[in-house]
Coordinates of C-alpha atoms and ligand atoms in Angstrom, one line a residue:
M135 CA 105.4 63.3 55.2
T136 CA 107.5 64.9 57.2
P137 CA 107.1 68.9 57.4
P138 CA 109.7 71.0 56.4
D139 CA 111.6 72.3 59.4
R140 CA 110.4 76.2 59.9
R141 CA 112.5 78.2 62.4
T142 CA 110.1 79.6 65.3
V143 CA 110.0 83.3 66.5
Y144 CA 109.2 83.0 70.0
L145 CA 108.6 86.4 71.3
D146 CA 105.9 85.0 74.8
H147 CA 109.1 84.5 76.6
A148 CA 106.8 86.3 79.7
A149 CA 104.6 83.1 79.6
T150 CA 107.6 80.9 79.9
T151 CA 111.5 81.7 78.7
P152 CA 113.5 78.8 77.2
M153 CA 115.6 77.0 80.0
L154 CA 119.3 78.0 79.7
P155 CA 122.5 75.2 78.9
S156 CA 123.8 75.9 82.3
A157 CA 120.3 74.8 84.4
I158 CA 119.5 71.8 81.6
E159 CA 123.0 70.8 82.7
A160 CA 122.2 70.5 86.5
M161 CA 118.9 69.6 86.2
T162 CA 119.7 66.6 84.5
Y163 CA 122.7 66.1 86.6
H164 CA 120.7 66.0 89.8
L165 CA 118.4 63.6 88.4
T166 CA 120.4 61.0 87.9
R167 CA 121.0 61.0 91.9
T168 CA 117.9 59.7 94.6
G169 CA 117.8 60.6 97.6
N170 CA 115.3 62.3 99.8
A171 CA 116.4 65.6 101.3
S172 CA 114.7 64.3 104.5
S173 CA 116.3 61.4 105.0
L174 CA 118.7 61.0 107.6
H175 CA 121.5 58.4 105.4
G176 CA 123.8 59.5 102.8
S177 CA 121.7 59.7 100.0
G178 CA 119.5 61.9 101.9
R179 CA 122.6 64.2 103.0
C180 CA 123.7 65.3 99.6
A181 CA 119.8 65.5 98.3
R182 CA 119.7 68.0 101.8
R183 CA 123.3 69.7 101.0
T184 CA 122.4 70.2 97.2
V185 CA 119.1 71.9 98.5
E186 CA 120.6 74.6 100.9
E187 CA 123.2 75.3 98.3
A188 CA 120.7 76.0 95.9
R189 CA 118.5 78.1 98.6
E190 CA 122.2 80.4 99.2
S191 CA 122.7 81.0 95.8
L192 CA 119.4 82.0 95.3
A193 CA 119.6 84.1 98.3
A194 CA 122.5 85.6 97.2
S195 CA 120.5 86.5 93.5
L196 CA 117.7 87.8 95.5
G197 CA 119.1 89.9 98.0
A198 CA 117.8 87.9 100.7
Q199 CA 119.0 85.7 104.0
P200 CA 119.5 81.9 103.3
S201 CA 116.1 81.3 105.7
E202 CA 113.9 84.0 104.3
I203 CA 113.4 81.1 101.5
V204 CA 110.4 79.1 101.3
F205 CA 110.8 76.7 98.3
T206 CA 107.4 76.4 96.7
S207 CA 105.7 74.7 93.5
G208 CA 105.9 77.7 91.2
G209 CA 104.3 81.4 91.5
T210 CA 101.2 80.8 91.2
E211 CA 101.6 79.0 95.0
A212 CA 104.0 81.0 95.9
D213 CA 101.5 83.8 96.1
N214 CA 98.3 81.6 97.4
L215 CA 100.9 81.4 100.3
A216 CA 101.6 84.7 100.6
L217 CA 97.9 86.1 100.6
K218 CA 96.7 83.9 102.9
G219 CA 99.2 83.3 105.1
L220 CA 99.5 86.8 105.8
W221 CA 95.2 86.9 105.7
W222 CA 95.4 84.2 108.3
S223 CA 98.6 85.6 110.7
R224 CA 98.2 88.6 110.8
L225 CA 93.4 88.0 111.5
A226 CA 95.0 86.0 114.2
A227 CA 96.8 88.2 115.8
D228 CA 93.8 90.8 116.1
P229 CA 90.5 90.7 114.0
R230 CA 90.3 94.0 113.1
R231 CA 92.9 93.5 110.2
R232 CA 90.5 92.6 107.3
R233 CA 91.1 95.1 104.6
I234 CA 93.3 94.1 101.4
L235 CA 94.7 96.9 99.1
L236 CA 95.5 95.4 95.8
S237 CA 96.0 96.8 92.7
G238 CA 92.6 95.8 89.7
I239 CA 95.9 94.5 87.4
E240 CA 97.5 92.1 89.3
H241 CA 98.4 88.8 87.8
H242 CA 95.4 85.7 88.7
A243 CA 97.6 84.1 91.0
V244 CA 96.6 87.5 93.4
L245 CA 93.6 88.7 92.2
D246 CA 91.9 84.9 92.7
P247 CA 93.3 83.9 95.9
A248 CA 92.6 87.9 97.4
I249 CA 88.8 87.0 95.8
W250 CA 88.4 83.9 97.5
L251 CA 89.3 85.3 100.9
A252 CA 86.6 88.0 100.1
R253 CA 84.6 85.0 99.5
H254 CA 84.8 82.7 102.3
E255 CA 86.9 84.3 105.4
G256 CA 85.3 87.9 105.0
A257 CA 88.3 89.8 104.0
E258 CA 87.2 93.5 102.4
I259 CA 89.1 93.9 99.2
E260 CA 89.9 97.8 98.4
W261 CA 91.1 98.4 94.6
L262 CA 94.0 101.1 94.6
T263 CA 92.8 102.8 91.5
V264 CA 95.9 102.6 88.1
D265 CA 96.4 105.7 85.5
E266 CA 96.9 104.9 81.9
L267 CA 100.3 104.0 82.0
G268 CA 99.2 101.2 84.5
R269 CA 100.5 102.6 87.6
V270 CA 99.3 102.8 91.4
S271 CA 100.3 106.2 93.1
P272 CA 101.7 105.7 96.2
D273 CA 99.3 108.5 97.9
D274 CA 96.5 106.7 96.9
V275 CA 98.0 103.8 99.1
R276 CA 98.7 106.5 102.1
E277 CA 95.1 107.8 102.0
A278 CA 94.2 103.7 102.0
V279 CA 96.3 102.8 104.7
E280 CA 96.8 106.1 107.1
R281 CA 92.5 106.2 107.0
E282 CA 92.4 103.2 109.6
P283 CA 95.7 102.0 109.7
E284 CA 94.5 99.5 112.4
S285 CA 91.9 97.6 109.7
V286 CA 94.9 96.6 107.1
S287 CA 95.4 93.6 106.7
F288 CA 98.3 94.1 104.2
V289 CA 99.0 95.5 101.1
T290 CA 100.0 93.0 98.0
L291 CA 101.3 94.9 94.6
M292 CA 103.3 93.6 91.5
M293 CA 106.6 94.6 90.6
A294 CA 106.4 94.6 87.1
N295 CA 102.5 94.2 85.3
N296 CA 103.2 90.5 82.7
E297 CA 100.2 92.0 80.3
V298 CA 101.9 95.7 80.5
G299 CA 105.4 95.4 81.4
T300 CA 105.1 98.8 84.0
L301 CA 106.9 98.9 87.2
Q302 CA 105.5 99.9 89.8
P303 CA 106.7 101.7 92.9
V304 CA 107.1 99.1 95.5
A305 CA 109.7 100.2 97.5
D306 CA 107.5 103.5 98.1
V307 CA 104.9 101.4 98.9
A308 CA 106.4 99.1 101.5
A309 CA 108.1 102.2 103.1
I310 CA 104.6 103.8 103.4
A311 CA 103.2 100.3 104.7
R312 CA 106.0 99.7 107.2
E313 CA 105.0 103.3 109.3
H314 CA 102.3 101.0 110.7
G315 CA 103.7 98.1 111.2
I316 CA 101.3 96.7 107.7
P317 CA 103.1 94.1 105.7
V318 CA 103.6 94.2 102.0
H319 CA 103.6 91.7 99.4
T320 CA 105.1 91.8 96.0
D321 CA 104.9 89.5 93.2
A322 CA 108.2 89.9 91.4
V323 CA 107.8 86.7 88.8
Q324 CA 108.1 89.2 85.4
A325 CA 110.5 91.2 87.3
I326 CA 113.9 89.0 88.3
G327 CA 116.6 89.0 85.5
Q328 CA 115.0 92.0 83.7
V329 CA 115.7 94.9 86.7
P330 CA 117.3 95.0 89.4
V331 CA 116.1 93.5 92.0
D332 CA 116.8 93.0 96.1
F333 CA 115.1 92.2 98.3
A334 CA 116.0 94.1 101.7
E335 CA 116.6 97.2 100.1
L336 CA 112.6 96.8 98.7
G337 CA 111.6 96.7 102.4
V338 CA 109.2 94.5 101.1
D339 CA 107.6 91.2 103.6
A340 CA 107.1 88.7 100.8
M341 CA 108.2 88.3 97.2
T342 CA 107.1 86.0 94.8
V343 CA 109.6 84.1 92.4
S344 CA 108.6 82.0 89.9
A345 CA 112.0 79.4 88.1
H346 CA 110.4 78.8 84.4
K347 CA 110.3 82.6 83.3
L348 CA 113.9 83.3 84.2
G349 CA 115.6 80.6 82.6
G350 CA 114.8 77.8 85.0
P351 CA 112.3 74.7 85.3
Y352 CA 108.7 74.5 85.5
G353 CA 106.9 73.6 88.2
V354 CA 109.0 75.7 90.8
G355 CA 109.4 79.1 92.1
A356 CA 110.0 81.0 96.0
L357 CA 107.9 83.0 98.7
V358 CA 111.2 84.8 100.0
V359 CA 109.5 85.6 103.9
H360 CA 110.9 88.1 105.7
K361 CA 112.5 86.8 109.0
E362 CA 110.4 88.4 111.3
T363 CA 107.2 87.9 109.5
Q364 CA 104.8 85.3 110.3
L365 CA 102.8 82.8 107.5
T366 CA 99.8 81.5 108.7
P367 CA 100.7 77.8 106.2
I368 CA 98.5 76.2 103.7
L369 CA 100.0 73.4 102.9
H370 CA 100.7 70.7 105.8
G371 CA 102.3 67.5 106.4
G372 CA 106.2 66.4 106.7
G373 CA 106.7 70.0 107.8
Q374 CA 109.5 71.5 105.2
E375 CA 110.3 74.4 104.9
R376 CA 110.4 75.4 108.2
D377 CA 106.7 73.9 108.7
V378 CA 105.8 76.2 106.2
R379 CA 105.5 74.6 103.2
S380 CA 105.5 71.3 103.7
G381 CA 105.9 68.8 100.8
T382 CA 109.6 66.1 99.8
L383 CA 111.5 68.8 98.0
D384 CA 112.3 68.8 94.0
V385 CA 116.0 68.5 95.1
P386 CA 116.7 69.4 90.5
A387 CA 114.6 71.8 90.4
T388 CA 116.0 73.3 92.9
A389 CA 118.8 73.5 91.9
A390 CA 118.8 74.5 88.0
F391 CA 115.6 77.6 89.8
A392 CA 119.3 78.5 91.9
V393 CA 122.1 77.9 89.0
A394 CA 118.9 80.1 86.2
A395 CA 118.2 83.1 89.3
E396 CA 122.1 83.8 89.0
H397 CA 122.8 83.8 85.4
A398 CA 119.9 86.1 85.1
V399 CA 120.5 88.4 87.4
K400 CA 124.4 88.1 86.5
H401 CA 123.5 89.2 82.8
Q402 CA 120.6 91.0 84.1
A403 CA 122.2 94.8 83.0
D404 CA 123.7 93.6 80.0
E405 CA 120.4 91.9 78.8
A406 CA 118.2 95.4 79.6
L407 CA 120.5 96.8 77.3
R408 CA 120.4 94.6 74.4
L409 CA 116.7 93.9 74.8
T410 CA 115.4 97.5 75.1
E411 CA 117.0 98.4 71.9
L412 CA 115.5 95.1 70.0
R413 CA 112.6 96.2 71.8
D414 CA 112.4 99.8 70.3
L415 CA 113.1 98.8 67.2
L416 CA 110.1 96.2 67.2
V417 CA 108.0 99.1 68.9
A418 CA 108.9 101.8 66.2
G419 CA 108.7 99.6 63.0
I420 CA 105.3 98.7 64.3
T421 CA 103.9 101.9 64.9
G422 CA 105.8 104.1 62.4
T423 CA 104.1 101.8 59.2
I424 CA 100.7 100.5 60.6
E425 CA 98.3 103.1 61.8
G426 CA 96.2 103.3 64.8
A427 CA 99.1 101.5 66.7
L428 CA 99.8 102.6 69.7
L429 CA 102.6 101.4 72.9
S430 CA 100.7 100.2 75.7
G431 CA 101.7 100.9 79.2
D432 CA 104.4 102.7 81.1
P433 CA 107.1 103.9 78.4
V434 CA 110.2 104.8 80.5
D435 CA 109.8 102.8 83.2
R436 CA 108.5 99.4 81.6
L437 CA 110.3 95.9 81.4
P438 CA 113.1 95.9 79.0
N439 CA 111.5 93.0 77.4
N440 CA 107.9 94.2 76.6
A441 CA 106.3 95.7 73.9
H442 CA 102.3 95.9 74.5
L443 CA 100.8 97.3 71.4
S444 CA 97.3 97.6 70.6
F445 CA 95.4 98.0 66.6
S446 CA 92.5 99.6 65.9
D447 CA 89.9 97.9 64.0
C448 CA 91.1 94.5 64.7
E449 CA 91.2 91.3 67.2
G450 CA 94.1 90.3 68.6
D451 CA 93.3 86.9 69.0
S452 CA 93.2 87.0 64.8
L453 CA 96.8 88.6 64.5
L454 CA 97.8 86.3 67.6
L455 CA 96.6 83.1 64.6
L456 CA 98.0 85.1 61.8
L457 CA 101.6 85.6 62.9
D458 CA 101.3 82.0 64.3
A459 CA 100.6 80.7 61.2
R460 CA 103.3 82.5 59.8
G461 CA 105.9 80.8 62.5
I462 CA 105.7 83.8 65.1
E463 CA 104.1 83.4 68.8
V464 CA 102.9 86.1 70.9
S465 CA 100.2 86.3 73.5
T466 CA 97.6 88.8 73.3
G467 CA 97.9 89.0 77.3
S468 CA 94.4 88.4 78.2
A469 CA 92.3 85.2 79.5
C470 CA 90.5 83.0 77.6
N471 CA 87.5 81.7 79.3
A472 CA 86.1 78.3 77.9
G473 CA 87.4 79.1 74.3
V474 CA 85.6 82.6 74.7
A475 CA 88.3 85.5 74.5
E476 CA 87.9 88.0 77.6
P477 CA 89.3 91.4 77.0
S478 CA 92.1 92.0 79.5
H479 CA 91.3 93.1 83.2
V480 CA 94.9 94.6 83.6
L481 CA 93.6 97.1 80.4
L482 CA 90.0 97.6 81.2
A483 CA 91.7 98.8 84.6
M484 CA 94.2 101.0 82.9
G485 CA 90.9 102.6 81.1
Y486 CA 90.9 101.3 77.6
D487 CA 87.3 100.9 76.3
D488 CA 86.1 97.3 75.3
Q489 CA 87.6 97.3 71.6
R490 CA 90.9 98.4 72.0
A491 CA 91.4 96.3 75.1
R492 CA 90.4 92.7 72.8
G493 CA 92.6 94.3 70.2
S494 CA 95.7 94.1 71.9
L495 CA 99.4 91.7 71.7
R496 CA 102.4 91.3 73.7
F497 CA 105.2 90.9 72.4
T498 CA 108.0 89.8 74.8
L499 CA 112.0 89.4 73.9
G500 CA 113.9 86.6 76.3
H501 CA 117.3 85.4 75.7
T502 CA 117.1 84.0 72.5
S503 CA 116.1 87.3 71.0
T504 CA 117.6 88.4 68.6
R505 CA 117.5 90.9 65.7
A506 CA 116.1 88.3 62.7
D507 CA 113.1 87.5 65.4
I508 CA 112.5 91.2 65.1
D509 CA 113.2 91.9 61.2
A510 CA 110.5 88.8 61.1
V511 CA 108.0 90.3 63.1
L512 CA 108.0 93.4 60.7
E513 CA 107.7 91.8 57.5
A514 CA 105.1 90.2 58.8
I515 CA 102.5 92.8 60.7
G516 CA 101.1 94.6 58.0
P517 CA 99.7 91.7 55.5
V518 CA 98.7 90.3 58.6
V519 CA 97.0 93.2 60.6
D520 CA 95.3 93.6 56.5
R521 CA 94.4 90.4 56.8
A522 CA 92.9 90.6 60.8
K523 CA 90.7 94.0 59.9
S524 CA 88.9 92.3 56.7
A525 CA 88.0 89.2 59.2
G526 CA 86.6 91.6 61.6
L527 CA 84.9 93.4 58.8
Q528 CA 83.5 90.4 57.2
N529 CA 82.7 89.6 60.9
V530 CA 80.9 92.6 61.6
G531 CA 79.0 92.1 57.9
R532 CA 77.6 88.0 59.4
N533 CA 76.1 89.6 62.9
T534 CA 74.5 92.6 61.7
Ligands
PLP875 N1 102.0 85.9 88.4 C1 102.6 86.8 88.0 C2 103.0 87.9 87.5 C3 102.8 85.8 86.7 O1 103.2 86.3 85.2 C4 103.0 84.7 86.6 C5 102.7 84.0 85.3 O2 102.0 84.0 84.4 C6 102.6 84.0 87.8 C7 102.6 85.0 88.5 C8 102.7 82.2 88.3 O3 103.6 81.6 88.2 P1 102.9 80.5 87.7 O4 103.7 79.9 86.3 O5 105.2 79.9 88.4 O6 102.6 79.5 88.5

């Protein structure tokens, strides 16, 4: 028997957001065509034209030059290319450059390559602390840089945190680093389409973007690299993307990526207003009725689509599963290692204790979100929290 049709309330747009109809149309059209963008015949030249038009359009959406766009397989690859590429090119020019400055709240796609460079290549990681709202202080960056500028490889600081939504002072940090000729990378995966992002105005050397977070397809992204910034390639092969990133280009995906980015950037201001209003209703509705529920992250300088809340005396995982059973899809925001839920490294870096970090839920809104979604959460959250609390108490009883 087919189960009754149930409308899913999808509030996990930071994990991935549905593709925009115009992006699906572009992708579908180009999937029906053949041509390797490196081939010299007519079909190849057609594919090349599609890629170059996508590059121009994406560059215009991001405030960059077309020659600064390096297409990748997504945000993770772009972050790896930025960190490893900057590391090896900076070290080749001066072997003293071994310090990587980064915050403890970066996404794993940034954290893990940095830790890999420390384990395998002799990098020295210098952690930038964050306050209880998840903010890095430009003064701390200045202090770390000016202590010994000649030993800094690069600085990396995300534009917006993917868990708690806090925005970071990336332009200020880039200005400080620039005084000493030190490159800055920013992971802007969660920021594009949510807040204004202009690569040239930011003044960074490299910026990571991912298509599936802004209405484009999975498996495509870009690293925007300033024209004077040197990067050592990490993928070797056919020499595509100016030798920085070898591999046959995914023509349909790049076309759809550019269409989605153009749409997301064009509608950013209106969507930010709409989503802020819905988000604020959600936050007020939860914190006003659930005892001990608190908003995490910066209450003002935050992504318009992000509501990250911590609940007392219950596990985020229980809340997630109980909401899921009611057709409401959210996230705890934290990693799950081998089936064991770990408290989020972001919340621990912000000074949360283990219990509060474990009792967290992330609601992220997007272009399909409506007032009905918020109402559904507000109706469900009270009974769900009560059940999660009693489940927690039963577990405590069983363990002791
Ligand atoms: N950086 C941030 C801040 C993210 O949120 C994500 C995805 O969750 C990534 C990088 C990885 O991007 P992708 O899924 O395209 O590899």
